[in-house]
mmCIF file of C-alpha atoms and ligand atoms in Angstrom:
data_model
loop_
_atom_site.group_PDB
_atom_site.id
_atom_site.type_symbol
_atom_site.label_atom_id
_atom_site.label_comp_id
_atom_site.label_asym_id
_atom_site.label_seq_id
_atom_site.Cartn_x
_atom_site.Cartn_y
_atom_site.Cartn_z
ATOM 1 C CA UNK A 1 11.867 15.539 -23.293
ATOM 2 C CA UNK A 2 14.922 14.269 -21.897
ATOM 3 C CA UNK A 3 15.287 11.453 -19.311
ATOM 4 C CA UNK A 4 15.385 13.456 -16.379
ATOM 5 C CA UNK A 5 12.464 15.533 -17.280
ATOM 6 C CA UNK A 6 10.452 12.316 -17.688
ATOM 7 C CA UNK A 7 11.397 10.924 -14.086
ATOM 8 C CA UNK A 8 10.471 14.240 -12.284
ATOM 9 C CA UNK A 9 6.572 14.602 -13.919
ATOM 10 C CA UNK A 10 6.668 10.544 -12.770
ATOM 11 C CA UNK A 11 7.070 11.185 -9.430
ATOM 12 C CA UNK A 12 5.066 14.754 -9.086
ATOM 13 C CA UNK A 13 2.479 12.402 -10.430
ATOM 14 C CA UNK A 14 3.061 9.975 -8.399
ATOM 15 C CA UNK A 15 3.310 12.101 -5.032
ATOM 16 C CA UNK A 16 -0.152 13.744 -6.054
ATOM 17 C CA UNK A 17 -2.122 10.759 -7.158
ATOM 18 C CA UNK A 18 -1.216 8.931 -3.552
ATOM 19 C CA UNK A 19 -1.722 12.158 -1.893
ATOM 20 C CA UNK A 20 -4.977 12.731 -3.644
ATOM 21 C CA UNK A 21 -8.109 11.463 -1.080
ATOM 22 C CA UNK A 22 -11.334 9.042 -2.685
ATOM 23 C CA UNK A 23 -13.507 11.050 -4.083
ATOM 24 C CA UNK A 24 -16.672 11.163 -3.982
ATOM 25 C CA UNK A 25 -17.458 8.428 -5.602
ATOM 26 C CA UNK A 26 -15.991 5.602 -3.803
ATOM 27 C CA UNK A 27 -16.762 7.836 -0.963
ATOM 28 C CA UNK A 28 -19.966 6.273 -1.073
ATOM 29 C CA UNK A 29 -19.681 2.826 -1.917
ATOM 30 C CA UNK A 30 -17.635 2.408 0.519
ATOM 31 C CA UNK A 31 -17.255 -0.449 2.049
ATOM 32 C CA UNK A 32 -19.211 -1.776 5.622
ATOM 33 C CA UNK A 33 -22.857 -2.299 6.813
ATOM 34 C CA UNK A 34 -24.126 0.201 5.430
ATOM 35 C CA UNK A 35 -26.266 0.608 7.942
ATOM 36 C CA UNK A 36 -23.855 1.274 10.473
ATOM 37 C CA UNK A 37 -23.547 4.972 12.042
ATOM 38 C CA UNK A 38 -19.915 5.884 11.221
ATOM 39 C CA UNK A 39 -19.295 8.354 14.672
ATOM 40 C CA UNK A 40 -16.094 10.659 12.629
ATOM 41 C CA UNK A 41 -13.702 11.378 15.620
ATOM 42 C CA UNK A 42 -13.293 7.429 15.594
ATOM 43 C CA UNK A 43 -11.770 8.061 12.268
ATOM 44 C CA UNK A 44 -8.313 8.445 12.545
ATOM 45 C CA UNK A 45 -7.911 11.973 10.474
ATOM 46 C CA UNK A 46 -3.959 12.905 10.972
ATOM 47 C CA UNK A 47 -0.915 11.456 10.722
ATOM 48 C CA UNK A 48 -0.079 12.074 13.945
ATOM 49 C CA UNK A 49 -2.423 9.390 14.930
ATOM 50 C CA UNK A 50 -1.257 6.534 12.610
ATOM 51 C CA UNK A 51 1.445 4.163 14.947
ATOM 52 C CA UNK A 52 4.930 4.493 13.513
ATOM 53 C CA UNK A 53 6.081 0.513 14.193
ATOM 54 C CA UNK A 54 8.668 -1.016 11.649
ATOM 55 C CA UNK A 55 8.652 -4.534 10.921
ATOM 56 C CA UNK A 56 11.898 -6.667 12.488
ATOM 57 C CA UNK A 57 11.966 -8.757 9.632
ATOM 58 C CA UNK A 58 12.432 -12.664 10.397
ATOM 59 C CA UNK A 59 12.612 -13.331 6.953
ATOM 60 C CA UNK A 60 15.973 -12.505 5.642
ATOM 61 C CA UNK A 61 17.996 -12.586 2.233
ATOM 62 C CA UNK A 62 20.942 -11.013 0.647
ATOM 63 C CA UNK A 63 20.866 -8.769 -2.096
ATOM 64 C CA UNK A 64 21.612 -11.461 -4.314
ATOM 65 C CA UNK A 65 19.339 -14.102 -3.539
ATOM 66 C CA UNK A 66 16.798 -11.093 -3.281
ATOM 67 C CA UNK A 67 17.335 -10.502 -7.058
ATOM 68 C CA UNK A 68 16.727 -14.187 -7.976
ATOM 69 C CA UNK A 69 13.750 -14.992 -6.064
ATOM 70 C CA UNK A 70 11.295 -11.854 -7.526
ATOM 71 C CA UNK A 71 11.411 -9.901 -10.780
ATOM 72 C CA UNK A 72 13.356 -6.665 -11.888
ATOM 73 C CA UNK A 73 9.577 -4.692 -11.387
ATOM 74 C CA UNK A 74 8.895 -6.630 -8.045
ATOM 75 C CA UNK A 75 12.570 -5.935 -7.150
ATOM 76 C CA UNK A 76 12.270 -2.818 -7.857
ATOM 77 C CA UNK A 77 9.321 -2.405 -5.337
ATOM 78 C CA UNK A 78 9.948 -4.464 -2.904
ATOM 79 C CA UNK A 79 13.905 -3.746 -2.399
ATOM 80 C CA UNK A 80 14.458 -0.518 -3.707
ATOM 81 C CA UNK A 81 10.761 1.673 -2.776
ATOM 82 C CA UNK A 82 9.993 1.465 -5.962
ATOM 83 C CA UNK A 83 6.740 2.438 -7.074
ATOM 84 C CA UNK A 84 4.261 1.034 -9.874
ATOM 85 C CA UNK A 85 2.479 3.858 -12.549
ATOM 86 C CA UNK A 86 -1.067 4.285 -11.253
ATOM 87 C CA UNK A 87 -3.627 2.003 -13.068
ATOM 88 C CA UNK A 88 -1.155 0.164 -13.697
ATOM 89 C CA UNK A 89 -1.284 -2.877 -11.541
ATOM 90 C CA UNK A 90 -2.933 -6.724 -12.292
ATOM 91 C CA UNK A 91 -4.618 -6.317 -8.919
ATOM 92 C CA UNK A 92 -5.858 -2.568 -8.534
ATOM 93 C CA UNK A 93 -9.794 -4.158 -9.769
ATOM 94 C CA UNK A 94 -9.502 -7.416 -8.293
ATOM 95 C CA UNK A 95 -12.913 -7.644 -6.689
ATOM 96 C CA UNK A 96 -12.416 -12.003 -5.637
ATOM 97 C CA UNK A 97 -12.586 -12.689 -2.258
ATOM 98 C CA UNK A 98 -9.438 -13.730 -1.010
ATOM 99 C CA UNK A 99 -5.794 -12.489 0.963
ATOM 100 C CA UNK A 100 -3.157 -10.281 -0.545
ATOM 101 C CA UNK A 101 0.374 -11.574 -0.122
ATOM 102 C CA UNK A 102 3.405 -10.274 -0.064
ATOM 103 C CA UNK A 103 5.429 -10.925 -3.686
ATOM 104 C CA UNK A 104 8.607 -11.617 -1.361
ATOM 105 C CA UNK A 105 7.543 -13.596 1.406
ATOM 106 C CA UNK A 106 4.240 -14.837 0.820
ATOM 107 C CA UNK A 107 3.301 -13.372 4.189
ATOM 108 C CA UNK A 108 -1.062 -12.753 4.452
ATOM 109 C CA UNK A 109 -1.252 -8.774 4.402
ATOM 110 C CA UNK A 110 -4.513 -7.824 3.816
ATOM 111 C CA UNK A 111 -7.620 -9.479 2.914
ATOM 112 C CA UNK A 112 -10.583 -8.992 -0.012
ATOM 113 C CA UNK A 113 -13.062 -7.479 3.231
ATOM 114 C CA UNK A 114 -11.284 -4.308 3.395
ATOM 115 C CA UNK A 115 -10.322 -3.382 -0.463
ATOM 116 C CA UNK A 116 -11.587 -0.505 -2.008
ATOM 117 C CA UNK A 117 -11.709 1.668 -4.654
ATOM 118 C CA UNK A 118 -9.810 5.015 -3.199
ATOM 119 C CA UNK A 119 -10.048 6.165 -7.407
ATOM 120 C CA UNK A 120 -6.168 6.625 -6.938
ATOM 121 C CA UNK A 121 -5.329 4.099 -9.238
ATOM 122 C CA UNK A 122 -3.389 1.537 -6.591
ATOM 123 C CA UNK A 123 -5.058 -1.380 -4.725
ATOM 124 C CA UNK A 124 -5.753 0.591 -1.243
ATOM 125 C CA UNK A 125 -7.156 -1.196 1.778
ATOM 126 C CA UNK A 126 -9.042 0.868 5.527
ATOM 127 C CA UNK A 127 -6.554 -1.571 7.579
ATOM 128 C CA UNK A 128 -4.028 -4.571 7.154
ATOM 129 C CA UNK A 129 -5.039 -8.395 7.407
ATOM 130 C CA UNK A 130 -3.542 -8.937 11.541
ATOM 131 C CA UNK A 131 -1.847 -6.838 13.212
ATOM 132 C CA UNK A 132 1.534 -8.555 12.652
ATOM 133 C CA UNK A 133 1.080 -7.869 9.090
ATOM 134 C CA UNK A 134 2.642 -4.869 7.875
ATOM 135 C CA UNK A 135 4.771 -2.424 9.814
ATOM 136 C CA UNK A 136 5.374 1.390 9.087
ATOM 137 C CA UNK A 137 8.094 3.906 8.784
ATOM 138 C CA UNK A 138 8.783 7.276 8.749
ATOM 139 C CA UNK A 139 9.541 8.822 5.092
ATOM 140 C CA UNK A 140 10.754 12.376 4.543
ATOM 141 C CA UNK A 141 11.940 11.324 0.755
ATOM 142 C CA UNK A 142 10.463 13.846 -2.143
ATOM 143 C CA UNK A 143 10.327 16.759 0.305
ATOM 144 C CA UNK A 144 7.248 15.267 1.947
ATOM 145 C CA UNK A 145 6.293 13.511 5.418
ATOM 146 C CA UNK A 146 4.379 10.101 4.081
ATOM 147 C CA UNK A 147 3.984 7.359 6.314
ATOM 148 C CA UNK A 148 5.945 4.055 4.282
ATOM 149 C CA UNK A 149 4.089 0.706 4.636
ATOM 150 C CA UNK A 150 6.566 -2.511 4.215
ATOM 151 C CA UNK A 151 5.980 -6.101 4.993
ATOM 152 C CA UNK A 152 5.914 -7.633 8.200
ATOM 153 C CA UNK A 153 7.757 -10.670 7.941
ATOM 154 C CA UNK A 154 10.677 -9.583 5.405
ATOM 155 C CA UNK A 155 10.573 -6.073 5.323
ATOM 156 C CA UNK A 156 9.615 -4.759 2.229
ATOM 157 C CA UNK A 157 8.888 -2.067 0.633
ATOM 158 C CA UNK A 158 4.798 -2.075 0.280
ATOM 159 C CA UNK A 159 2.995 1.640 -0.495
ATOM 160 C CA UNK A 160 2.196 4.474 2.368
ATOM 161 C CA UNK A 161 -0.669 4.467 4.679
ATOM 162 C CA UNK A 162 -2.406 7.841 4.806
ATOM 163 C CA UNK A 163 -5.235 9.671 6.860
ATOM 164 C CA UNK A 164 -8.392 9.978 4.564
ATOM 165 C CA UNK A 165 -9.168 6.293 4.476
ATOM 166 C CA UNK A 166 -13.116 5.315 4.785
ATOM 167 C CA UNK A 167 -14.390 3.766 8.006
ATOM 168 C CA UNK A 168 -13.954 1.838 10.217
ATOM 169 C CA UNK A 169 -10.982 2.758 9.802
ATOM 170 C CA UNK A 170 -9.908 6.210 8.620
ATOM 171 C CA UNK A 171 -7.300 4.583 6.767
ATOM 172 C CA UNK A 172 -6.308 4.477 2.670
ATOM 173 C CA UNK A 173 -3.417 1.259 2.946
ATOM 174 C CA UNK A 174 -2.369 2.246 -0.970
ATOM 175 C CA UNK A 175 -0.749 -0.765 -2.207
ATOM 176 C CA UNK A 176 0.913 -1.434 -5.411
ATOM 177 C CA UNK A 177 -0.035 -4.252 -7.208
ATOM 178 C CA UNK A 178 3.798 -5.873 -7.759
ATOM 179 C CA UNK A 179 4.022 -6.191 -4.173
ATOM 180 C CA UNK A 180 1.605 -8.421 -3.990
ATOM 181 C CA UNK A 181 0.453 -12.194 -5.012
ATOM 182 C CA UNK A 182 -3.472 -13.106 -4.388
ATOM 183 C CA UNK A 183 -4.945 -15.598 -3.208
ATOM 184 C CA UNK A 184 -8.500 -16.601 -4.430
ATOM 185 C CA UNK A 185 -10.580 -18.376 -1.453
ATOM 186 C CA UNK A 186 -11.936 -21.832 -2.936
HETATM 187 ZN ZN1 LIG B 1 7.319 -9.913 2.429
#
């Protein structure tokens, strides 16, 4: 297979994979109190309900500095909007309690409490750890509309957010494992 054809195939697999909603098994194990009734109308279910709020980076480095700070793979994701292959990330199946941080600037992004198995092959969360954790931006690449998620402190690319997540938000933050580090709770 020619390199170009392989690239297009991988790209297609990514778009399909990350655009696929949670499977039924994932829905059955959705987080939250199983005794709480969820009103479907409270959940975000369309892209126009996702706020677009780009972060103003407070940690800024030159391109040369980022290349020194990050590994080649991390640079590809965080600074070049790359995507790791599905099911490749070390943090995908991590179920320890703790905090997921930006691999570029150590900013706290997601709590283990909001992590769930979306069945897509990327670490998934239903909400960021706080209001300043991440920023969002419109992404019209690959001929589709998506909402890009980036670090609230250094604006490094993390992944995308989709309106097909579980309660209590209805959101699915689909995040590259390589863009994060994990701080286990003591
Ligand atoms: Zn960052």
